[in-house]
GROMACS .gro file of C-alpha atoms in nm:
model
  445
    1MET     CA    1  -2.291  -2.261   2.605
    2LYS     CA    2  -2.129  -2.499   2.370
    3ILE     CA    3  -2.157  -2.409   2.002
    4GLU     CA    4  -2.246  -2.694   1.763
    5TYR     CA    5  -2.056  -2.668   1.431
    6ARG     CA    6  -2.114  -2.842   1.106
    7ASN     CA    7  -1.841  -3.095   1.017
    8LEU     CA    8  -1.597  -3.057   0.714
    9ARG     CA    9  -1.404  -3.370   0.624
   10VAL     CA   10  -1.037  -3.296   0.532
   11ALA     CA   11  -0.822  -3.548   0.335
   12LEU     CA   12  -0.447  -3.506   0.329
   13LEU     CA   13  -0.244  -3.648   0.038
   14GLY     CA   14   0.124  -3.691   0.141
   15GLY     CA   15   0.281  -3.733   0.477
   16GLY     CA   16   0.618  -3.582   0.423
   17ASN     CA   17   0.779  -3.297   0.607
   18VAL     CA   18   0.509  -3.039   0.522
   19GLY     CA   19   0.222  -3.290   0.537
   20ALA     CA   20   0.308  -3.415   0.880
   21GLN     CA   21   0.312  -3.054   1.009
   22VAL     CA   22  -0.023  -2.980   0.849
   23ALA     CA   23  -0.171  -3.292   1.008
   24ARG     CA   24  -0.025  -3.201   1.350
   25LEU     CA   25  -0.173  -2.842   1.334
   26LEU     CA   26  -0.511  -2.962   1.222
   27LEU     CA   27  -0.520  -3.198   1.521
   28GLU     CA   28  -0.370  -2.979   1.777
   29GLN     CA   29  -0.549  -2.652   1.675
   30GLY     CA   30  -0.894  -2.815   1.598
   31PRO     CA   31  -1.106  -2.614   1.838
   32GLU     CA   32  -0.933  -2.287   1.754
   33LEU     CA   33  -0.978  -2.352   1.378
   34ALA     CA   34  -1.346  -2.439   1.432
   35ASN     CA   35  -1.409  -2.106   1.597
   36ARG     CA   36  -1.235  -1.916   1.310
   37VAL     CA   37  -1.421  -2.108   1.039
   38GLY     CA   38  -1.767  -2.180   1.189
   39ALA     CA   39  -1.722  -2.548   1.120
   40THR     CA   40  -1.520  -2.837   1.251
   41LEU     CA   41  -1.225  -2.948   1.031
   42GLU     CA   42  -1.198  -3.323   1.067
   43LEU     CA   43  -0.881  -3.480   0.940
   44VAL     CA   44  -1.028  -3.810   0.818
   45GLY     CA   45  -0.703  -3.961   0.672
   46ILE     CA   46  -0.358  -3.917   0.532
   47ALA     CA   47  -0.282  -4.097   0.203
   48VAL     CA   48   0.096  -4.215   0.174
   49ARG     CA   49   0.292  -4.473  -0.019
   50ASP     CA   50   0.400  -4.665   0.290
   51VAL     CA   51   0.197  -4.651   0.617
   52ASN     CA   52   0.493  -4.786   0.809
   53ALA     CA   53   0.748  -4.532   0.708
   54GLU     CA   54   0.900  -4.312   0.972
   55ARG     CA   55   0.739  -3.969   1.022
   56THR     CA   56   0.894  -3.637   1.140
   57VAL     CA   57   0.579  -3.602   1.364
   58ASP     CA   58   0.407  -3.850   1.593
   59LEU     CA   59   0.055  -3.893   1.440
   60PRO     CA   60  -0.223  -4.149   1.501
   61ARG     CA   61  -0.144  -4.460   1.296
   62ASP     CA   62  -0.507  -4.518   1.209
   63LEU     CA   63  -0.504  -4.203   0.998
   64PHE     CA   64  -0.266  -4.339   0.737
   65THR     CA   65  -0.389  -4.518   0.426
   66THR     CA   66  -0.258  -4.609   0.084
   67ASN     CA   67  -0.601  -4.579  -0.074
   68ALA     CA   68  -0.596  -4.216  -0.188
   69GLU     CA   69  -0.898  -4.245  -0.412
   70GLU     CA   70  -1.124  -4.373  -0.138
   71LEU     CA   71  -1.012  -4.093   0.088
   72ILE     CA   72  -1.067  -3.831  -0.172
   73LEU     CA   73  -1.427  -3.945  -0.244
   74GLY     CA   74  -1.526  -3.897   0.119
   75ALA     CA   75  -1.380  -3.557   0.164
   76ASP     CA   76  -1.508  -3.196   0.151
   77ILE     CA   77  -1.151  -3.049   0.132
   78VAL     CA   78  -0.851  -3.229  -0.019
   79ILE     CA   79  -0.494  -3.104   0.068
   80GLU     CA   80  -0.238  -3.227  -0.202
   81LEU     CA   81   0.112  -3.220  -0.077
   82MET     CA   82   0.250  -3.517  -0.275
   83GLY     CA   83   0.448  -3.320  -0.529
   84GLY     CA   84   0.523  -3.418  -0.889
   85ILE     CA   85   0.274  -3.437  -1.179
   86GLU     CA   86   0.112  -3.780  -1.149
   87PRO     CA   87  -0.067  -3.909  -0.964
   88ALA     CA   88  -0.118  -3.571  -0.808
   89ARG     CA   89  -0.294  -3.426  -1.115
   90SER     CA   90  -0.538  -3.720  -1.133
   91HIS     CA   91  -0.613  -3.706  -0.760
   92ILE     CA   92  -0.691  -3.333  -0.786
   93LEU     CA   93  -0.917  -3.388  -1.080
   94LEU     CA   94  -1.097  -3.667  -0.891
   95ALA     CA   95  -1.141  -3.436  -0.590
   96ILE     CA   96  -1.285  -3.160  -0.787
   97ASN     CA   97  -1.517  -3.374  -0.990
   98SER     CA   98  -1.642  -3.536  -0.668
   99GLY     CA   99  -1.743  -3.195  -0.520
  100ALA     CA  100  -1.439  -3.125  -0.301
  101ASP     CA  101  -1.226  -2.811  -0.287
  102VAL     CA  102  -0.846  -2.839  -0.316
  103VAL     CA  103  -0.545  -2.681  -0.141
  104THR     CA  104  -0.215  -2.765  -0.306
  105ALA     CA  105   0.159  -2.659  -0.276
  106ASN     CA  106   0.251  -2.822  -0.600
  107LYS     CA  107   0.433  -2.562  -0.813
  108ALA     CA  108   0.548  -2.803  -1.077
  109LEU     CA  109   0.191  -2.923  -1.134
  110LEU     CA  110   0.033  -2.572  -1.132
  111ALA     CA  111   0.301  -2.439  -1.382
  112GLN     CA  112   0.239  -2.739  -1.610
  113ALA     CA  113  -0.125  -2.822  -1.573
  114GLY     CA  114  -0.273  -2.516  -1.397
  115PRO     CA  115  -0.510  -2.413  -1.681
  116GLU     CA  116  -0.670  -2.762  -1.695
  117LEU     CA  117  -0.712  -2.786  -1.323
  118PHE     CA  118  -0.857  -2.432  -1.289
  119ALA     CA  119  -1.095  -2.495  -1.586
  120ALA     CA  120  -1.221  -2.819  -1.424
  121ALA     CA  121  -1.276  -2.639  -1.089
  122ASP     CA  122  -1.459  -2.345  -1.258
  123GLN     CA  123  -1.686  -2.587  -1.438
  124VAL     CA  124  -1.821  -2.722  -1.114
  125GLY     CA  125  -1.777  -2.411  -0.887
  126ALA     CA  126  -1.491  -2.560  -0.685
  127GLN     CA  127  -1.198  -2.376  -0.540
  128ILE     CA  128  -0.821  -2.435  -0.573
  129ASN     CA  129  -0.597  -2.247  -0.330
  130TYR     CA  130  -0.218  -2.257  -0.372
  131GLU     CA  131  -0.052  -1.997  -0.145
  132ALA     CA  132   0.223  -2.239  -0.041
  133ALA     CA  133   0.314  -2.319  -0.404
  134VAL     CA  134   0.519  -1.995  -0.461
  135ALA     CA  135   0.719  -1.875  -0.162
  136GLY     CA  136   0.647  -2.096   0.130
  137ALA     CA  137   0.521  -1.900   0.430
  138ILE     CA  138   0.515  -1.569   0.247
  139PRO     CA  139   0.163  -1.447   0.157
  140ILE     CA  140   0.185  -1.341  -0.201
  141VAL     CA  141  -0.087  -1.539  -0.388
  142ARG     CA  142  -0.382  -1.404  -0.194
  143PRO     CA  143  -0.253  -1.046  -0.198
  144LEU     CA  144  -0.215  -1.058  -0.578
  145ARG     CA  145  -0.556  -1.227  -0.630
  146GLU     CA  146  -0.752  -1.028  -0.379
  147SER     CA  147  -0.587  -0.730  -0.212
  148LEU     CA  148  -0.452  -0.599  -0.541
  149ALA     CA  149  -0.754  -0.709  -0.757
  150GLY     CA  150  -0.847  -0.341  -0.802
  151ASP     CA  151  -0.497  -0.230  -0.901
  152GLN     CA  152  -0.270  -0.296  -1.210
  153VAL     CA  153   0.047  -0.486  -1.129
  154LYS     CA  154   0.335  -0.362  -1.343
  155ARG     CA  155   0.625  -0.571  -1.232
  156ILE     CA  156   0.724  -0.837  -0.993
  157LEU     CA  157   1.082  -0.906  -0.881
  158GLY     CA  158   1.119  -1.217  -0.681
  159ILE     CA  159   1.379  -1.414  -0.486
  160VAL     CA  160   1.173  -1.730  -0.475
  161ASN     CA  161   1.435  -2.007  -0.433
  162GLY     CA  162   1.612  -2.026  -0.088
  163THR     CA  163   1.885  -2.257  -0.206
  164THR     CA  164   2.019  -2.024  -0.472
  165ASN     CA  165   1.983  -1.721  -0.240
  166PHE     CA  166   2.170  -1.899   0.028
  167ILE     CA  167   2.452  -1.987  -0.221
  168LEU     CA  168   2.481  -1.637  -0.373
  169ASP     CA  169   2.466  -1.481  -0.020
  170ARG     CA  170   2.754  -1.694   0.094
  171MET     CA  171   2.950  -1.612  -0.218
  172ASP     CA  172   2.897  -1.244  -0.150
  173THR     CA  173   2.944  -1.231   0.229
  174ASP     CA  174   3.214  -1.496   0.277
  175GLY     CA  175   3.391  -1.509  -0.063
  176SER     CA  176   3.285  -1.878  -0.099
  177SER     CA  177   3.295  -2.052  -0.441
  178LEU     CA  178   2.972  -2.181  -0.576
  179LYS     CA  179   3.086  -2.542  -0.507
  180ASP     CA  180   3.165  -2.480  -0.138
  181ALA     CA  181   2.837  -2.271  -0.085
  182LEU     CA  182   2.637  -2.551  -0.242
  183ALA     CA  183   2.802  -2.801  -0.017
  184GLU     CA  184   2.714  -2.599   0.280
  185ALA     CA  185   2.357  -2.564   0.160
  186THR     CA  186   2.335  -2.942   0.117
  187ALA     CA  187   2.460  -3.006   0.463
  188LEU     CA  188   2.210  -2.762   0.621
  189GLY     CA  189   1.930  -2.936   0.428
  190TYR     CA  190   1.851  -2.631   0.197
  191ALA     CA  191   1.965  -2.813  -0.113
  192GLU     CA  192   1.860  -3.157  -0.243
  193ALA     CA  193   2.104  -3.444  -0.319
  194ASP     CA  194   2.037  -3.340  -0.686
  195PRO     CA  195   2.034  -2.960  -0.678
  196THR     CA  196   1.960  -2.915  -1.055
  197ALA     CA  197   1.608  -2.784  -1.014
  198ASP     CA  198   1.733  -2.515  -0.775
  199ILE     CA  199   2.074  -2.395  -0.921
  200GLY     CA  200   1.945  -2.441  -1.276
  201GLY     CA  201   1.656  -2.208  -1.210
  202TYR     CA  202   1.388  -2.458  -1.289
  203ASP     CA  203   1.209  -2.420  -0.954
  204ALA     CA  204   1.213  -2.038  -0.987
  205ALA     CA  205   1.078  -2.068  -1.346
  206GLN     CA  206   0.780  -2.266  -1.220
  207LYS     CA  207   0.706  -1.996  -0.969
  208ALA     CA  208   0.749  -1.722  -1.220
  209ALA     CA  209   0.487  -1.889  -1.452
  210ILE     CA  210   0.243  -1.904  -1.152
  211LEU     CA  211   0.297  -1.546  -1.046
  212ALA     CA  212   0.288  -1.400  -1.403
  213SER     CA  213  -0.039  -1.580  -1.474
  214LEU     CA  214  -0.189  -1.448  -1.152
  215ALA     CA  215  -0.065  -1.086  -1.171
  216PHE     CA  216  -0.148  -1.029  -1.532
  217HIS     CA  217  -0.463  -1.223  -1.576
  218THR     CA  218  -0.301  -1.422  -1.858
  219THR     CA  219  -0.214  -1.787  -1.892
  220VAL     CA  220   0.166  -1.803  -1.890
  221PRO     CA  221   0.292  -2.148  -1.985
  222LEU     CA  222   0.613  -2.277  -1.816
  223ALA     CA  223   0.762  -2.317  -2.162
  224SER     CA  224   0.723  -1.949  -2.216
  225VAL     CA  225   0.937  -1.850  -1.914
  226TYR     CA  226   1.303  -1.762  -2.003
  227ARG     CA  227   1.535  -1.944  -1.774
  228GLU     CA  228   1.904  -1.916  -1.668
  229GLY     CA  229   2.047  -2.069  -1.351
  230ILE     CA  230   2.343  -1.974  -1.135
  231GLU     CA  231   2.590  -2.251  -1.248
  232SER     CA  232   2.811  -2.004  -1.427
  233VAL     CA  233   2.825  -1.724  -1.155
  234THR     CA  234   3.183  -1.684  -1.045
  235PRO     CA  235   3.352  -1.519  -0.737
  236ALA     CA  236   3.497  -1.273  -0.982
  237GLN     CA  237   3.153  -1.156  -1.082
  238ILE     CA  238   3.035  -1.142  -0.731
  239GLU     CA  239   3.345  -0.930  -0.630
  240SER     CA  240   3.304  -0.702  -0.932
  241ALA     CA  241   2.939  -0.649  -0.850
  242ARG     CA  242   3.023  -0.576  -0.484
  243LYS     CA  243   3.285  -0.324  -0.583
  244ALA     CA  244   3.022  -0.139  -0.807
  245GLY     CA  245   2.764  -0.132  -0.525
  246TYR     CA  246   2.564  -0.432  -0.636
  247VAL     CA  247   2.474  -0.784  -0.514
  248VAL     CA  248   2.390  -1.080  -0.749
  249LYS     CA  249   2.057  -1.247  -0.689
  250LEU     CA  250   1.869  -1.508  -0.885
  251LEU     CA  251   1.556  -1.315  -0.983
  252ALA     CA  252   1.207  -1.433  -1.106
  253ILE     CA  253   1.081  -1.135  -1.304
  254CYS     CA  254   0.727  -1.100  -1.414
  255GLU     CA  255   0.660  -0.785  -1.601
  256ARG     CA  256   0.385  -0.620  -1.817
  257VAL     CA  257   0.571  -0.479  -2.113
  258THR     CA  258   0.492  -0.247  -2.393
  259ASP     CA  259   0.728  -0.312  -2.697
  260GLU     CA  260   0.866  -0.068  -2.942
  261ASN     CA  261   0.545  -0.090  -3.151
  262GLY     CA  262   0.316  -0.009  -2.872
  263VAL     CA  263   0.192  -0.363  -2.816
  264ASP     CA  264   0.123  -0.474  -2.458
  265GLY     CA  265   0.245  -0.812  -2.349
  266VAL     CA  266   0.385  -1.013  -2.060
  267SER     CA  267   0.735  -1.120  -1.986
  268ALA     CA  268   0.835  -1.397  -1.732
  269ARG     CA  269   1.195  -1.478  -1.696
  270VAL     CA  270   1.456  -1.610  -1.445
  271TYR     CA  271   1.821  -1.533  -1.442
  272PRO     CA  272   2.101  -1.412  -1.206
  273ALA     CA  273   2.120  -1.028  -1.205
  274MET     CA  274   2.301  -0.746  -1.030
  275VAL     CA  275   2.070  -0.557  -0.789
  276PRO     CA  276   2.178  -0.234  -0.627
  277ARG     CA  277   2.261  -0.259  -0.257
  278SER     CA  278   2.003   0.008  -0.187
  279HIS     CA  279   1.719  -0.209  -0.328
  280PRO     CA  280   1.518  -0.394  -0.059
  281LEU     CA  281   1.588  -0.733  -0.230
  282ALA     CA  282   1.965  -0.687  -0.177
  283ALA     CA  283   1.903  -0.721   0.202
  284VAL     CA  284   1.747  -1.066   0.165
  285HIS     CA  285   2.001  -1.306   0.317
  286GLY     CA  286   2.037  -1.677   0.374
  287ALA     CA  287   1.766  -1.909   0.244
  288ASN     CA  288   1.494  -1.651   0.283
  289ASN     CA  289   1.254  -1.549   0.003
  290ALA     CA  290   1.121  -1.208  -0.096
  291VAL     CA  291   0.875  -1.074  -0.350
  292PHE     CA  292   0.882  -0.713  -0.458
  293VAL     CA  293   0.573  -0.595  -0.630
  294GLU     CA  294   0.532  -0.269  -0.825
  295ALA     CA  295   0.168  -0.174  -0.878
  296GLU     CA  296   0.016   0.132  -1.053
  297SER     CA  297  -0.171   0.272  -0.754
  298ALA     CA  298  -0.026   0.098  -0.448
  299GLY     CA  299   0.330   0.154  -0.551
  300SER     CA  300   0.608  -0.060  -0.432
  301LEU     CA  301   0.525  -0.347  -0.191
  302MET     CA  302   0.763  -0.608  -0.031
  303PHE     CA  303   0.673  -0.949   0.095
  304TYR     CA  304   0.949  -1.119   0.286
  305GLY     CA  305   0.997  -1.435   0.495
  306ALA     CA  306   1.071  -1.805   0.495
  307GLY     CA  307   1.054  -1.958   0.153
  308ALA     CA  308   1.056  -2.319   0.272
  309GLY     CA  309   1.039  -2.538   0.580
  310GLY     CA  310   0.784  -2.780   0.707
  311VAL     CA  311   0.608  -2.581   0.980
  312GLU     CA  312   0.651  -2.256   0.784
  313THR     CA  313   0.492  -2.393   0.469
  314ALA     CA  314   0.224  -2.562   0.672
  315SER     CA  315   0.119  -2.210   0.790
  316ALA     CA  316   0.041  -2.116   0.435
  317VAL     CA  317  -0.142  -2.440   0.370
  318LEU     CA  318  -0.363  -2.400   0.681
  319GLY     CA  319  -0.439  -2.044   0.583
  320ASP     CA  320  -0.572  -2.178   0.241
  321VAL     CA  321  -0.777  -2.452   0.429
  322VAL     CA  322  -0.943  -2.190   0.662
  323SER     CA  323  -1.025  -1.966   0.364
  324ILE     CA  324  -1.190  -2.252   0.172
  325ALA     CA  325  -1.366  -2.378   0.487
  326ARG     CA  326  -1.526  -2.046   0.538
  327ARG     CA  327  -1.653  -2.044   0.182
  328HIS     CA  328  -1.821  -2.381   0.257
  329VAL     CA  329  -1.993  -2.221   0.561
  330ALA     CA  330  -2.096  -1.909   0.379
  331GLY     CA  331  -2.192  -2.090   0.046
  332GLY     CA  332  -2.141  -1.992  -0.308
  333PRO     CA  333  -1.906  -2.102  -0.588
  334GLY     CA  334  -1.524  -2.084  -0.569
  335VAL     CA  335  -1.337  -1.794  -0.706
  336ALA     CA  336  -1.233  -1.880  -1.060
  337ALA     CA  337  -0.885  -1.815  -1.206
  338SER     CA  338  -0.876  -1.481  -1.373
  339THR     CA  339  -0.733  -1.515  -1.726
  340TYR     CA  340  -0.946  -1.257  -1.908
  341ALA     CA  341  -0.662  -1.049  -2.040
  342GLU     CA  342  -0.479  -1.315  -2.231
  343LEU     CA  343  -0.190  -1.092  -2.332
  344PRO     CA  344   0.064  -1.210  -2.567
  345ILE     CA  345   0.374  -1.363  -2.400
  346PHE     CA  346   0.685  -1.177  -2.523
  347ASP     CA  347   1.017  -1.371  -2.570
  348ILE     CA  348   1.327  -1.244  -2.391
  349GLY     CA  349   1.449  -1.038  -2.690
  350ARG     CA  350   1.160  -0.784  -2.658
  351VAL     CA  351   1.211  -0.691  -2.297
  352THR     CA  352   1.412  -0.395  -2.180
  353THR     CA  353   1.706  -0.440  -1.933
  354ARG     CA  354   2.065  -0.332  -1.877
  355TYR     CA  355   2.391  -0.524  -1.908
  356ALA     CA  356   2.711  -0.506  -1.704
  357VAL     CA  357   2.984  -0.647  -1.933
  358THR     CA  358   3.347  -0.724  -1.842
  359LEU     CA  359   3.585  -0.740  -2.139
  360GLU     CA  360   3.953  -0.847  -2.176
  361VAL     CA  361   4.089  -0.613  -2.449
  362THR     CA  362   4.420  -0.553  -2.619
  363ASP     CA  363   4.603  -0.272  -2.427
  364GLU     CA  364   4.674  -0.024  -2.716
  365PRO     CA  365   4.545   0.309  -2.843
  366GLY     CA  366   4.199   0.338  -2.990
  367VAL     CA  367   4.052   0.033  -2.811
  368LEU     CA  368   3.783   0.246  -2.621
  369ALA     CA  369   3.675   0.406  -2.945
  370THR     CA  370   3.637   0.068  -3.110
  371ILE     CA  371   3.441  -0.080  -2.823
  372ALA     CA  372   3.223   0.237  -2.811
  373SER     CA  373   3.150   0.204  -3.184
  374VAL     CA  374   3.030  -0.159  -3.140
  375PHE     CA  375   2.770  -0.059  -2.891
  376GLY     CA  376   2.676   0.239  -3.103
  377GLN     CA  377   2.613   0.032  -3.403
  378ARG     CA  378   2.349  -0.155  -3.210
  379LYS     CA  379   2.215   0.172  -3.063
  380VAL     CA  380   2.306   0.078  -2.714
  381SER     CA  381   2.407   0.366  -2.500
  382LEU     CA  382   2.689   0.344  -2.246
  383ALA     CA  383   2.635   0.443  -1.877
  384LEU     CA  384   2.981   0.350  -1.747
  385VAL     CA  385   3.315   0.245  -1.880
  386GLU     CA  386   3.608   0.188  -1.646
  387GLN     CA  387   3.934   0.002  -1.646
  388SER     CA  388   3.941  -0.261  -1.367
  389MET     CA  389   4.223  -0.479  -1.234
  390THR     CA  390   4.063  -0.656  -0.948
  391PRO     CA  391   4.287  -0.909  -0.758
  392ALA     CA  392   4.066  -1.194  -0.873
  393VAL     CA  393   4.115  -1.090  -1.235
  394MET     CA  394   4.499  -1.024  -1.192
  395ALA     CA  395   4.546  -1.355  -1.025
  396THR     CA  396   4.418  -1.540  -1.337
  397LYS     CA  397   4.681  -1.368  -1.570
  398SER     CA  398   5.031  -1.428  -1.651
  399ARG     CA  399   5.283  -1.137  -1.634
  400ALA     CA  400   5.284  -1.118  -2.011
  401ALA     CA  401   4.907  -1.125  -2.026
  402ARG     CA  402   4.885  -0.843  -1.769
  403SER     CA  403   5.097  -0.620  -1.984
  404ALA     CA  404   4.934  -0.709  -2.313
  405THR     CA  405   4.562  -0.671  -2.214
  406ALA     CA  406   4.335  -0.458  -2.010
  407THR     CA  407   4.005  -0.530  -1.828
  408LEU     CA  408   3.710  -0.301  -1.913
  409VAL     CA  409   3.387  -0.297  -1.712
  410ILE     CA  410   3.105  -0.156  -1.912
  411GLY     CA  411   2.759  -0.067  -1.795
  412THR     CA  412   2.477   0.004  -2.033
  413HIS     CA  413   2.164   0.213  -2.023
  414ASP     CA  414   1.829   0.052  -2.086
  415ALA     CA  415   1.807  -0.137  -2.418
  416THR     CA  416   1.616  -0.433  -2.556
  417GLU     CA  417   1.767  -0.774  -2.479
  418ALA     CA  418   1.788  -0.843  -2.845
  419ALA     CA  419   2.010  -0.538  -2.894
  420LEU     CA  420   2.223  -0.611  -2.593
  421ALA     CA  421   2.281  -0.985  -2.669
  422ALA     CA  422   2.364  -0.893  -3.036
  423THR     CA  423   2.622  -0.637  -2.909
  424VAL     CA  424   2.782  -0.902  -2.692
  425GLN     CA  425   2.805  -1.123  -2.988
  426ASP     CA  426   2.971  -0.856  -3.186
  427LEU     CA  427   3.216  -0.788  -2.906
  428ALA     CA  428   3.314  -1.158  -2.892
  429THR     CA  429   3.434  -1.159  -3.252
  430ASN     CA  430   3.594  -0.808  -3.252
  431SER     CA  431   3.971  -0.806  -3.300
  432VAL     CA  432   4.044  -0.580  -3.002
  433VAL     CA  433   3.839  -0.812  -2.762
  434THR     CA  434   4.036  -1.115  -2.635
  435GLU     CA  435   3.755  -1.232  -2.409
  436VAL     CA  436   3.411  -1.158  -2.297
  437ALA     CA  437   3.480  -1.239  -1.935
  438SER     CA  438   3.138  -1.172  -1.779
  439VAL     CA  439   2.781  -1.062  -1.873
  440LEU     CA  440   2.522  -0.993  -1.606
  441ARG     CA  441   2.189  -0.812  -1.630
  442VAL     CA  442   2.116  -0.525  -1.405
  443GLU     CA  443   1.767  -0.510  -1.246
  444GLY     CA  444   1.602  -0.293  -0.983
  445VAL     CA  445   1.749   0.046  -1.085
   0.00000   0.00000   0.00000
């Protein structure tokens, strides 16, 4: 007996790599998706800039249009895969106000205009799903929003940019320079022609803003996310970290923090950090992504997989489409964004971390005592002090410099970022320090 399903009209905005794969899956898996949803998902059109452009997938030509507005107004579900801020923002608002639900993978738009879009959806009972906006195929948005809704997330450590992870992994495993590793990433298609968004940490910061807002029920503006990229990471730092049992990763860190005065707040930050090789994130190689969640009751959870790729990201998009379509069948309003907590956003100076500092110092009696006193004045406790002469460091020094200076590697205990940063400034102007050669934070310990 053939089951007759109701029909849901799906409009797709964007026919690029991900969009083409979403369209293919909707067309090829239509009957299977209908059985899962309880309704037919009809792809009614694909809005693009140029209907004659070459596509990565062979799709029916009559699906393509340049009239996005007309397509949106006739849809029950709108999938936005255009990227950028405008016209994507206006198209999503039009979809919401016309009664459609929205699926998007647009991290830049959500990080910048998320509160506006979620407020518009809440006003009319619409739904915005965005699983593919954070870590490609990895399911992390829905677990945070639904599976862990009864728990309290304490901390998120995320490798959420495949390009930078590929580069740092090559520097660690092959001894490549950042320049050579970036060139390889570009050749393999992991890096854009202009890699600034990736290596500068901007992409990861957008994802950190989304994750922090979701995990801590607090609106976290992109401007509040502290950001450092990997541009200054050197082979010498990578080697020094490896020797000490660490690997360098670009981390997006979202954390619920209680400061010295007992005030609860939220921190969202992105920077390269040393991670112990025993930590699960240290084993994330190549262009893969991973998100490590620490929750009050559930404990430590790891989400790992492909952070990009057309068909991989399309999987996350289709998961959101099925979820929304099921709501249409069941009825009821969409799930609103949860921002009830509205905790204060702490700047980087109020968070607690550890530093690994490499110093070039004069090779004379009393230097260690002087260095220790600098840390002591800022109430920063030392966990490790060792003299190091790695081949990479030695190769940069003349014979005279090698005899006149020594290299100290110093690890700290936990301290506030403000105290640690001030200590480094003090060291840079101290008479026994000839150079602050390297500063990296230590996370995951």
